[in-house]
CSV table of C-alpha atoms and ligand atoms in Angstrom, one decimal:
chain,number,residue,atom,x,y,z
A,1,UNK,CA,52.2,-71.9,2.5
A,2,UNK,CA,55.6,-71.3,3.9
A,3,UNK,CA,59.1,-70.6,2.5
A,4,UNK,CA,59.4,-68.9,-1.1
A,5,UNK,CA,58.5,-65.7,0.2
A,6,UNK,CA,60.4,-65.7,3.1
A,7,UNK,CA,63.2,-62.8,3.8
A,8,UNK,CA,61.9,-61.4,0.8
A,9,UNK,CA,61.1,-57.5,-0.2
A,10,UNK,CA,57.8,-57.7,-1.1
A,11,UNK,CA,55.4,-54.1,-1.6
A,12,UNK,CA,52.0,-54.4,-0.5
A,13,UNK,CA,49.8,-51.2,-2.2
A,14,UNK,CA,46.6,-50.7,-0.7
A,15,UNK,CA,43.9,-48.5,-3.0
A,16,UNK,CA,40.8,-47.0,-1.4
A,17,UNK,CA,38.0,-49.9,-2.0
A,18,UNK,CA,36.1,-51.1,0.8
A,19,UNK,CA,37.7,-54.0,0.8
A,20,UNK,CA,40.8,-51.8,2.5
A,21,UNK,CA,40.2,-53.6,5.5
A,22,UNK,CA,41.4,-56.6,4.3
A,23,UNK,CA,44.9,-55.4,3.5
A,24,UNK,CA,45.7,-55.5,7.0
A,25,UNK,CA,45.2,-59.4,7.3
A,26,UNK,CA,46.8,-59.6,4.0
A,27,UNK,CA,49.9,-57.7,5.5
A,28,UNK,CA,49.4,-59.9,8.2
A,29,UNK,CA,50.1,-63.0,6.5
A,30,UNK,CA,52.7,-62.1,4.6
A,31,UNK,CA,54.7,-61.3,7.6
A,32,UNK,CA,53.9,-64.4,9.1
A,33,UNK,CA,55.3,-66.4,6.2
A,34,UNK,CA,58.4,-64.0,6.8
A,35,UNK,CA,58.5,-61.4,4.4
A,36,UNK,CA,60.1,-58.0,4.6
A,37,UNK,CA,56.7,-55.5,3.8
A,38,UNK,CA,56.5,-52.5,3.2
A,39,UNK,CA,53.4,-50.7,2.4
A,40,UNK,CA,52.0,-47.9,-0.4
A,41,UNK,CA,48.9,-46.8,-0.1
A,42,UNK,CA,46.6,-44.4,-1.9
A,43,UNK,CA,45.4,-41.4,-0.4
A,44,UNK,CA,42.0,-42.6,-0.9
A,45,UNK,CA,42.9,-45.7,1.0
A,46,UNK,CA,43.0,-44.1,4.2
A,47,UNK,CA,39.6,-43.5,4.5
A,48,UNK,CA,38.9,-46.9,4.6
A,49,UNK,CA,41.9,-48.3,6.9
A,50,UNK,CA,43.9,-46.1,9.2
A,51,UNK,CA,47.5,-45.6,9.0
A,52,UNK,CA,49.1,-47.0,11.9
A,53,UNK,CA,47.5,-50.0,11.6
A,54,UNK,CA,49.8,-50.5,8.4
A,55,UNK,CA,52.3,-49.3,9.9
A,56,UNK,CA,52.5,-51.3,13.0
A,57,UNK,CA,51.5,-54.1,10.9
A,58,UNK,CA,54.6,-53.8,8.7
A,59,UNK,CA,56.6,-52.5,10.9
A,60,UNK,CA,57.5,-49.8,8.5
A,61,UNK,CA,56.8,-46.7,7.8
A,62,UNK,CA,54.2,-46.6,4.9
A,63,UNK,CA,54.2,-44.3,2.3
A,64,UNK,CA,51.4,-42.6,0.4
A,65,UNK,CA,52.9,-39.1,-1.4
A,66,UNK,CA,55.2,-38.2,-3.1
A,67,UNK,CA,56.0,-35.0,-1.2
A,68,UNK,CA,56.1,-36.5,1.9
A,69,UNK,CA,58.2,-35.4,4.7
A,70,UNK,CA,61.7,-36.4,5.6
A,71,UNK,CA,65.2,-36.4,3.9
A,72,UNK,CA,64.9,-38.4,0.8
A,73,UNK,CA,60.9,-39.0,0.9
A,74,UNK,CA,60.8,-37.6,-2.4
A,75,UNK,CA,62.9,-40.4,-3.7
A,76,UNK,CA,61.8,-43.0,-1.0
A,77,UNK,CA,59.0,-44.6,-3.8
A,78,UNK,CA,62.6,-45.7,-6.1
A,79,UNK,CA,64.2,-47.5,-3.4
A,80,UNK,CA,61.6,-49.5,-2.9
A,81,UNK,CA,60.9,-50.1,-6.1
A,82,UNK,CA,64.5,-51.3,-7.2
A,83,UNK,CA,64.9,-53.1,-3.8
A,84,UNK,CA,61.4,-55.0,-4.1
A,85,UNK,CA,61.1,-59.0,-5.0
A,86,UNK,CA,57.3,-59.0,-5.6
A,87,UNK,CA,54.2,-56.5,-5.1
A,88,UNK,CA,51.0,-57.3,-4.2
A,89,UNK,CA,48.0,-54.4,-5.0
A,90,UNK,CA,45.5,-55.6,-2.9
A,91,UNK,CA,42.5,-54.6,-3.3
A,92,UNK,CA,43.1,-52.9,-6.7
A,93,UNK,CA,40.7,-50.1,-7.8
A,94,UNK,CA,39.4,-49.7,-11.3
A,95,UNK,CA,40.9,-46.5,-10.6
A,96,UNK,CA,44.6,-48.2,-10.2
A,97,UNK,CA,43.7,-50.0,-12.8
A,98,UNK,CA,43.2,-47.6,-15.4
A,99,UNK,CA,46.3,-45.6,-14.5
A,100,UNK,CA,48.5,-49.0,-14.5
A,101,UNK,CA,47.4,-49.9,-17.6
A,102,UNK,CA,47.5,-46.3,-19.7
A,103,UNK,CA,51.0,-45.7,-17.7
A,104,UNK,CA,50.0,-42.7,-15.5
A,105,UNK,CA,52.1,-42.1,-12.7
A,106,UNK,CA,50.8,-39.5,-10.0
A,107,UNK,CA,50.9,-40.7,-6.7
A,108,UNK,CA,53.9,-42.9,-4.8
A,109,UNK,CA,52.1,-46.5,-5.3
A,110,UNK,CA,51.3,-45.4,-9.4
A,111,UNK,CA,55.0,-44.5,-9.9
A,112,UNK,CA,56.5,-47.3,-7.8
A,113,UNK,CA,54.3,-50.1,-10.3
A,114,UNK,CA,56.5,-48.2,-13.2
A,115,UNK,CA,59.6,-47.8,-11.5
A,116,UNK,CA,59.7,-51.7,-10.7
A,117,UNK,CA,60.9,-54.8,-12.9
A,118,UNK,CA,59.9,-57.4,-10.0
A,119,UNK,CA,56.4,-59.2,-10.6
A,120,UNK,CA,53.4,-57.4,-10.1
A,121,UNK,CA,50.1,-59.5,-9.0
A,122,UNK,CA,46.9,-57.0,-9.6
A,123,UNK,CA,44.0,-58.6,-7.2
A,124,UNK,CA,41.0,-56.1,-8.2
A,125,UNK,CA,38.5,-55.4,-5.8
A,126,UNK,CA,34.9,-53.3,-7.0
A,127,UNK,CA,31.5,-53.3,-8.2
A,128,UNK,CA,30.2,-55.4,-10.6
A,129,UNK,CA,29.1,-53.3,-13.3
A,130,UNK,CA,32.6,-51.2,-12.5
A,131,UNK,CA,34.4,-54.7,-13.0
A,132,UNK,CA,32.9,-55.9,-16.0
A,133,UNK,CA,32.8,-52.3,-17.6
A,134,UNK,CA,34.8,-52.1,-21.5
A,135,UNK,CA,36.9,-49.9,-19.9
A,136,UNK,CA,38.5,-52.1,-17.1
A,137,UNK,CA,37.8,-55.3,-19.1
A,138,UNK,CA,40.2,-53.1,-21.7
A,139,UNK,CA,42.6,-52.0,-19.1
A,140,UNK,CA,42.7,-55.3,-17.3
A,141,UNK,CA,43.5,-57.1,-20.3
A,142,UNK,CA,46.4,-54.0,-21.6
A,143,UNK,CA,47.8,-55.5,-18.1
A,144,UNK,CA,48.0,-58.7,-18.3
A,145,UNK,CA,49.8,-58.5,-22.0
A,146,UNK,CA,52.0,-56.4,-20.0
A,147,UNK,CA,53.1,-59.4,-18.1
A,148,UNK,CA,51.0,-58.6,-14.8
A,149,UNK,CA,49.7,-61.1,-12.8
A,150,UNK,CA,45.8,-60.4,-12.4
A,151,UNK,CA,44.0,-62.5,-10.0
A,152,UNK,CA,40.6,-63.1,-10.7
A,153,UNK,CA,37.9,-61.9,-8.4
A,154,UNK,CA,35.6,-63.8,-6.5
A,155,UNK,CA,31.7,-63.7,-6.6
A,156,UNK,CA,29.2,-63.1,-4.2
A,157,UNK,CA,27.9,-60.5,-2.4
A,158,UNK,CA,29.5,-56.8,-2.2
A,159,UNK,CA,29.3,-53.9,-0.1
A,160,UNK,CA,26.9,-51.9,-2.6
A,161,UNK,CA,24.1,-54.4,-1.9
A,162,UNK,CA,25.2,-56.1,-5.2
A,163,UNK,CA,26.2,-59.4,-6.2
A,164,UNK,CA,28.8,-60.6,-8.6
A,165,UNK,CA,31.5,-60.8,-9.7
A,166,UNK,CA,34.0,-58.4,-8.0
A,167,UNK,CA,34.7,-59.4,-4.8
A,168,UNK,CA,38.4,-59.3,-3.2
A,169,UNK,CA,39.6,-62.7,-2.7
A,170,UNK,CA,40.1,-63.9,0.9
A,171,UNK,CA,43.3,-62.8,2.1
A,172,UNK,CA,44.6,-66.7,2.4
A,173,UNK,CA,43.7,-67.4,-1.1
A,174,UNK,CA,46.0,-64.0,-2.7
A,175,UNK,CA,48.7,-65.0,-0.4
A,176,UNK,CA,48.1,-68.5,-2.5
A,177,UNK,CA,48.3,-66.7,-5.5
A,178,UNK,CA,51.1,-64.6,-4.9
A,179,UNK,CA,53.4,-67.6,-4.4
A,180,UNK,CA,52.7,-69.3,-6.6
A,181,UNK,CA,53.4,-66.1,-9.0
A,182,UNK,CA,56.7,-66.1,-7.3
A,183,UNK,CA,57.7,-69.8,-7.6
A,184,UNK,CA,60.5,-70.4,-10.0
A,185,UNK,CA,59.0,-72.6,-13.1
A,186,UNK,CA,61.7,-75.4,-12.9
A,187,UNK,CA,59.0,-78.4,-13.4
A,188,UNK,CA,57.6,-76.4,-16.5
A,189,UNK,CA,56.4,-78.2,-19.4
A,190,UNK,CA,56.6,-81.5,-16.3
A,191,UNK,CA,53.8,-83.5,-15.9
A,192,UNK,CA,53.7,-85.2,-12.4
A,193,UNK,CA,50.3,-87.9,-11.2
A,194,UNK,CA,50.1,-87.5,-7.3
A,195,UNK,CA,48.2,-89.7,-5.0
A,196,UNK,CA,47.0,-88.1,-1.6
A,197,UNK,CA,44.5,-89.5,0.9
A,198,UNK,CA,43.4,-92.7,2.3
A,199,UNK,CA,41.8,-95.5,0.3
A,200,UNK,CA,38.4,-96.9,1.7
A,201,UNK,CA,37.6,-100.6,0.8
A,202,UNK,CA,33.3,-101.4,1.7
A,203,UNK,CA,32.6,-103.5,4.3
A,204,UNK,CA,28.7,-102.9,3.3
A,205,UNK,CA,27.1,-100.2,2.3
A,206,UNK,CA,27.5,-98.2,5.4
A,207,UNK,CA,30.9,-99.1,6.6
A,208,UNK,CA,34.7,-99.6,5.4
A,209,UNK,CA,38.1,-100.4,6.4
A,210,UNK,CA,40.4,-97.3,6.2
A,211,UNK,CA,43.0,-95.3,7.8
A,212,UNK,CA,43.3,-91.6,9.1
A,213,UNK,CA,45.5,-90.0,5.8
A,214,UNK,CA,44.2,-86.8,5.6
A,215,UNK,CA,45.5,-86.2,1.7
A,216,UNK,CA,47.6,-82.8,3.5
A,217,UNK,CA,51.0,-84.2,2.2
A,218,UNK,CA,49.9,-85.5,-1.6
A,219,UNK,CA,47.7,-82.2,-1.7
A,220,UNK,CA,50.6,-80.5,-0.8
A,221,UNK,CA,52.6,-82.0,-3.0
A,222,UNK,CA,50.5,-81.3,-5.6
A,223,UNK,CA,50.1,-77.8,-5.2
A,224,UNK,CA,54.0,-77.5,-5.1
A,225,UNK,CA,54.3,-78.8,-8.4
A,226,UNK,CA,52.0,-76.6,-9.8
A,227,UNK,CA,53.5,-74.0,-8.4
A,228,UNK,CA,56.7,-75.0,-9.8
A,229,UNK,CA,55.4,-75.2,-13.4
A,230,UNK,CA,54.5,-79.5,-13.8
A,231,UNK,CA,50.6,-80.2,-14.9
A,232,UNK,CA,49.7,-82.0,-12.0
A,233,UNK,CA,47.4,-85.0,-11.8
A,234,UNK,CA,45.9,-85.4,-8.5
A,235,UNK,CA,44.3,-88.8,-7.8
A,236,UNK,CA,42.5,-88.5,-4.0
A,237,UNK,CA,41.3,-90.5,-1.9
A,238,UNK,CA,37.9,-89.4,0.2
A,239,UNK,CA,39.6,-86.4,2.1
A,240,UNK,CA,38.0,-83.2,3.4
A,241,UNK,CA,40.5,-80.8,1.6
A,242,UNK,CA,38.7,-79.1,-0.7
A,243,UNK,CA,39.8,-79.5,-5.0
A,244,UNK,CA,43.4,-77.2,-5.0
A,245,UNK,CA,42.6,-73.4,-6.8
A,246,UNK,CA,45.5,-73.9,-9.7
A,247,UNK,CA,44.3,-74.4,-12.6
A,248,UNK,CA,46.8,-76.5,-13.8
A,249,UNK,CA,45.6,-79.5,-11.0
A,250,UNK,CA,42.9,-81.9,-12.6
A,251,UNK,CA,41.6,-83.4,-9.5
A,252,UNK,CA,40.2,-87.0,-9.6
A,253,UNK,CA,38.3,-88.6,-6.4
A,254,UNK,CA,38.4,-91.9,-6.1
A,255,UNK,CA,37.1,-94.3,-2.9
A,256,UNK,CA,39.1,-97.4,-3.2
A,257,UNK,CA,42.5,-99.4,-4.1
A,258,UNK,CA,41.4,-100.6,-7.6
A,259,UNK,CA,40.0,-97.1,-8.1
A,260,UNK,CA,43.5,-95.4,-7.5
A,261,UNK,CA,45.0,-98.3,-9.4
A,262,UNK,CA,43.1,-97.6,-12.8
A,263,UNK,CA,43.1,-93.8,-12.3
A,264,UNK,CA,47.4,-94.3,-11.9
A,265,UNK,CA,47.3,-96.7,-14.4
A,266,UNK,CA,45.1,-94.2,-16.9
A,267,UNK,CA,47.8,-91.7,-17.3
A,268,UNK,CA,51.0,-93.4,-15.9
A,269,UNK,CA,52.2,-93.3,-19.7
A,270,UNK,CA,51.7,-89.3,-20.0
A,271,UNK,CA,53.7,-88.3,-17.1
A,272,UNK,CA,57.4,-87.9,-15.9
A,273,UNK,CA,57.1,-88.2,-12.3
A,274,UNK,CA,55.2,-89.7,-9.6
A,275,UNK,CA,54.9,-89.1,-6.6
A,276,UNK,CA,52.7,-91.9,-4.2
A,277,UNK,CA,51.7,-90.2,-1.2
A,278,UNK,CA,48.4,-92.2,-0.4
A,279,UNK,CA,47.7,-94.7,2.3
A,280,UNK,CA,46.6,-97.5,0.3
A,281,UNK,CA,44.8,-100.2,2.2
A,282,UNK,CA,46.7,-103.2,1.5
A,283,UNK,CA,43.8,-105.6,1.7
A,284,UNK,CA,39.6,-105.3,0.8
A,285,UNK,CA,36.8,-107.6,1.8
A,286,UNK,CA,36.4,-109.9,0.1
A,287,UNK,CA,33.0,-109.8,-0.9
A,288,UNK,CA,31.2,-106.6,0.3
A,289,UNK,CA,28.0,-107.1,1.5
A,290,UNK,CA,24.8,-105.7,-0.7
A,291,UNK,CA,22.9,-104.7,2.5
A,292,UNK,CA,23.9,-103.3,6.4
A,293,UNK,CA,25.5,-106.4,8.4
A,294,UNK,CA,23.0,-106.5,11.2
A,295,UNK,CA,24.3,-106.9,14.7
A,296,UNK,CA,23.0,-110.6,15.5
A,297,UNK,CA,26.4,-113.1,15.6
A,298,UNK,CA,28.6,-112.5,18.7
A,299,UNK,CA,31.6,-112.5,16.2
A,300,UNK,CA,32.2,-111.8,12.7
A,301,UNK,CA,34.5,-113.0,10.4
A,302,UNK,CA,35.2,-110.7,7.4
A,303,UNK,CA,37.3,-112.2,5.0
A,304,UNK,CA,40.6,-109.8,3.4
A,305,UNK,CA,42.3,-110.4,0.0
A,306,UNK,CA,45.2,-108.2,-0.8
A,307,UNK,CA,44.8,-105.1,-2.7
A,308,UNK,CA,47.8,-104.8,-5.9
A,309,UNK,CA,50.4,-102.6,-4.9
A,310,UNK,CA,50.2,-100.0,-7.5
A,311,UNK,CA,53.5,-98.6,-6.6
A,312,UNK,CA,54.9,-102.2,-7.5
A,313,UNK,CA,53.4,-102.3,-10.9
A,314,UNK,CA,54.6,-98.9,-11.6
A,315,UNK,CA,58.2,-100.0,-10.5
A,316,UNK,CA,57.9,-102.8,-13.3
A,317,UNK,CA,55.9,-100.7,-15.9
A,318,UNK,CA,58.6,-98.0,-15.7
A,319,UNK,CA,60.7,-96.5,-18.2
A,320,UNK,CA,62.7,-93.3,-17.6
A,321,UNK,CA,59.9,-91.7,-15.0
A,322,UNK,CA,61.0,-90.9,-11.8
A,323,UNK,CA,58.9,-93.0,-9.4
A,324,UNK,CA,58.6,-91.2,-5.5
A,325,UNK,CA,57.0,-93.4,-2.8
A,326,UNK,CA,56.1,-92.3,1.2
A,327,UNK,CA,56.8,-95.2,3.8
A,328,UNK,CA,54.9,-94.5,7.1
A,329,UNK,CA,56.3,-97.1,9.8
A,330,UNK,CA,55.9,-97.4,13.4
A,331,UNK,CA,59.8,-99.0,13.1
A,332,UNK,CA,62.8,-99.9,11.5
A,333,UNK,CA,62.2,-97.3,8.7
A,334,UNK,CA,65.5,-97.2,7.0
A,335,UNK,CA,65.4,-101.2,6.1
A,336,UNK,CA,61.7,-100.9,5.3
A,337,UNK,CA,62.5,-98.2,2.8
A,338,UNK,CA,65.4,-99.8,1.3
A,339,UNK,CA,63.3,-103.2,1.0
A,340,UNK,CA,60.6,-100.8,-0.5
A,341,UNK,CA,63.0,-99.1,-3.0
A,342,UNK,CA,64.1,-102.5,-4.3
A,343,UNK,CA,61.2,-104.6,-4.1
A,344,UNK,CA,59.1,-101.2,-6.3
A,345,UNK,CA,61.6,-100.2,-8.3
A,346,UNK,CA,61.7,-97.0,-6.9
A,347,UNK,CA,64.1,-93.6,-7.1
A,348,UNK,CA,63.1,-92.2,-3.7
A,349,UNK,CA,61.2,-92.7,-0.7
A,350,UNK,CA,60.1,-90.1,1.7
A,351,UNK,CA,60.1,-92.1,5.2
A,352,UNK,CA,58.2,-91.4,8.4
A,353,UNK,CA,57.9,-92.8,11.4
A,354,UNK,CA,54.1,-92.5,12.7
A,355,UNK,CA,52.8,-91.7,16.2
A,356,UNK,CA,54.7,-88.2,16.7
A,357,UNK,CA,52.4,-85.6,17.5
A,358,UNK,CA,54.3,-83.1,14.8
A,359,UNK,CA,54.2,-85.3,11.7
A,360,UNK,CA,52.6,-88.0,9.8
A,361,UNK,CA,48.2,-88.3,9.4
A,362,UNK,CA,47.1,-85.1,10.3
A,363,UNK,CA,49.3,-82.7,11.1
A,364,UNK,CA,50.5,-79.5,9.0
A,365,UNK,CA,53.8,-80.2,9.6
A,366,UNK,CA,55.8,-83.2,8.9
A,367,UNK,CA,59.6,-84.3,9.9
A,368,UNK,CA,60.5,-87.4,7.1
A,369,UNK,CA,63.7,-88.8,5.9
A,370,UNK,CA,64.4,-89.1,2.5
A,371,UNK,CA,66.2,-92.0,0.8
A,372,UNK,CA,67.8,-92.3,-2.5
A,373,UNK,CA,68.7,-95.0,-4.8
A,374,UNK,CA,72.1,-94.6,-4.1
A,375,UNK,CA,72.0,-95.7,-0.7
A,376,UNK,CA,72.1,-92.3,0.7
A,377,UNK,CA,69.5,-90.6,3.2
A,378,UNK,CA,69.1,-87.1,4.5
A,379,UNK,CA,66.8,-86.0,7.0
A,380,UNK,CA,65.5,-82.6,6.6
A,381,UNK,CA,64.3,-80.7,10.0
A,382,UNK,CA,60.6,-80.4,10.9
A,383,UNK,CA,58.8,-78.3,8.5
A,384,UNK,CA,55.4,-77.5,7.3
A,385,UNK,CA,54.2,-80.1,4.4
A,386,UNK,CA,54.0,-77.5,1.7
A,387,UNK,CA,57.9,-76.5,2.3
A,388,UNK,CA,58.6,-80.2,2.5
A,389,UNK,CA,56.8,-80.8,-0.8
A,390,UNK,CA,58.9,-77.9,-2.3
A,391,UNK,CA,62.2,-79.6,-1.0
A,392,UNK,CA,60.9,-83.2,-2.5
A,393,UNK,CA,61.2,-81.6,-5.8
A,394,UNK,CA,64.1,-79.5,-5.8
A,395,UNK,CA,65.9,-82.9,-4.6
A,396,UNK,CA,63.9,-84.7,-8.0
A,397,UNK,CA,65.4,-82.1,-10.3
A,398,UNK,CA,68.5,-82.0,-9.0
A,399,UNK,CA,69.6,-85.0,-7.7
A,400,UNK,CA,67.3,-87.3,-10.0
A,401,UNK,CA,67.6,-84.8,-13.4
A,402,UNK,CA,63.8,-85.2,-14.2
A,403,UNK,CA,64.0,-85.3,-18.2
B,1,LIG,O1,52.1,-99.5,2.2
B,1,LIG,P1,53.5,-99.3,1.9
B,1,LIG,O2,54.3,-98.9,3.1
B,1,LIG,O3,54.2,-100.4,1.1
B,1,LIG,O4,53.5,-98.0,1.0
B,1,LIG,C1,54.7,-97.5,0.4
B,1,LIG,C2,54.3,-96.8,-0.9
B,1,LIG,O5,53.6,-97.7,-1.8
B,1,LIG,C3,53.5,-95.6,-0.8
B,1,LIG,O6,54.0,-94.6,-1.6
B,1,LIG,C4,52.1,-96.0,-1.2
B,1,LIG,O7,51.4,-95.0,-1.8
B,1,LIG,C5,52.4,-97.1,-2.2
B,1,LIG,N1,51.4,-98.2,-2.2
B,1,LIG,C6,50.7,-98.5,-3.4
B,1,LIG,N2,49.8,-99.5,-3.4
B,1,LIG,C7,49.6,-100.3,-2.3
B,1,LIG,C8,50.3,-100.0,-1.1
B,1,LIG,C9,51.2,-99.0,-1.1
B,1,LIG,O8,50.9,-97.8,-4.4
B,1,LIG,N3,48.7,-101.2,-2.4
């Protein structure tokens, strides 16, 4: 997930906690999505990962007292914390914790969390029995009053031969977390229905007609509208992405055309915005078979009826939503799309051509034109689907004034 995080100041504090080792791929990641880091970590920390690992990692130097050496080193712990954007405590000790929450302030990464106004995301990282503890339930929960972000733990095995409930997330899913923490809420109080994925109309039992969507770009544009505030609805078609973490995502599989259609159709009325990112087959068989065709005829003839174009019957049901659609053409897009804005009813259309190894089915990335009512087109540069999800709504709110 690219972009929102990107030139930013962000502090990543490291406590000691096994799961130390971790913060480096953490650091890792949030350099690759092109954030400034720099890097606090606890004495204790350094038993578990070494110093110049964060340091070369960051490409700073880290700090980790107060009294460290150098000309304003004593003061260095300020800076940061008035020139910070966002800090990440990763993993966070029930030691951290407790100080965070009760205000102690005794080491540079304790007094940079109180010398800070940015937003603070808390991922805690410990034993089971530390984690569920009155204590750090108490302390946890004196936090997140406070405002702080606390990101839940996973489950599973730990270090201590334990299992529970305790775990540090994978370093993938806190970066996840952390921008979505950061995101500006400008679809808040929003709701938006999203359709990702292929449809897949039976043949028989054991076969269908489909095509390669692999859901990345509705998914994606799902997840950027939670991020941004909306309650998403997320209608899929048979992909292998997994359901999106945010809780504010209700997820809802489908296999076929008339599936999507009455899941759309189901909450069409509660939502503001839609955005139709699936590949719906345009035509079914007719009559799917009951068992497996067996291979006998030299030829055979399946007969196709046409699938309703849900788009089109959201174009007519419309009232003052903002209706999105994605046109994937091998040519001509820009009269396709303006047929397609006219004959659905629509406000926008995000418009691909398919084939190019950078963008379209399966790739991360995608490179689309976007068309507005208006007649007007732009064509963003190549980027990565999430960033391009992120720029499809911050052209909805501002050019279409989602009310
Ligand atoms: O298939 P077509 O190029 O017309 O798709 C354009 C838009 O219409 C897409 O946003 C797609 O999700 C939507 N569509 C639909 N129902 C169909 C076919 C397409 O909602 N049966």
């Amino acid at each position: 997930m690219y972009g929102i995080i990107r030139g930013k100041s962000v502090i990543l504090g490291v406590c000691g906690g096994i799961a130390a080792y971790k913060s480096a791929e953490i650091l890792r990641l949030l350099k690759k999505h092109g954030a400034n880091v720099r890097v606090l970590a606890t004495r204790n920390a350094l038993h578990f990962i070494g110093r110049h690992t964060l340091q070369a990692l960051s490409e700073n130097p880290i700090l980790v007292d107060l009294f460290d050496e150098g000309p304003d080193a004593s003061i260095k712990h300020i800076r940061w914390a008035q020139e910070a954007d966002l800090v990440v405590v990763a993993p966070a000790t029930a030691n951290l914790i407790g100080k965070f929450a009760n205000g102690i302030a005794d080491d540079a990464l304790t007094t940079l969390l109180l010398a800070t106004d940015c937003p603070i995301v808390i991922a805690p990282s410990m034993n089971t029995k530390m984690y569920e503890n009155a204590a750090t339930r108490r302390n946890l929960e004196q936090l997140e009053k406070d405002g702080r972000w606390i990101m839940p733990p996973g489950s599973g095995a730990l270090a201590c031969g334990t299992s529970g409930a305790g775990r540090l997330p994978e370093p993938a899913e806190i970066i996840d977390y952390t921008v979505d923490v950061f995101t500006p809420k400008t679809l808040a109080g929003k709701r938006v229905l999203v359709t990702a994925g292929p449809t897949l109309e039976p043949i028989d039992p054991v076969r269908f007609i489909g095509n390669p969507s692999s859901g990345k770009m509705g998914v994606a544009a799902a997840r950027a509208a939670a991020h941004r505030g909306a309650d998403v609805t997320l209608v899929l078609g048979p992909s292998n992405i997994p359901d999106p973490p945010e809780k504010s995502i209700s997820v809802i599989r489908i296999k076929t055309a008339l599936e999507m259609r009455a899941a759309v159709l189901d909450h069409f009325d509660d939502v503001q915005i839609v955005v139709k990112a699936a590949a719906v087959g345009d035509y079914r068989p007719v009559s799917p078979r009951e068992h497996k065709i067996k291979k006998i005829d030299d030829q055979l003839t399946l007969v196709l009826e046409k699938n309703p174009d849900i788009l089109m019957e959201l174009g007519k049901l419309k009232k003052d939503q903002i209706l999105v659609g994605f046109a994937a053409e091998t040519q001509f897009l820009e009269q396709h799309a303006a047929d397609k804005m006219n004959q659905k009813n629509l406000d926008m259309i995000a418009g691909n051509i398919v084939g190019l190894p950078s963008s379209g089915f399966s790739s991360d990335t995608n490179q689309v034109t976007f068309f507005y009512r208006d007649g007007t087109s732009e064509t963003p540069p190549l980027m990565e689907k999430y960033e391009l999800a992120h720029l499809l709504f911050e052209r909805i709110e501002r050019r279409l004034h989602v009310t």
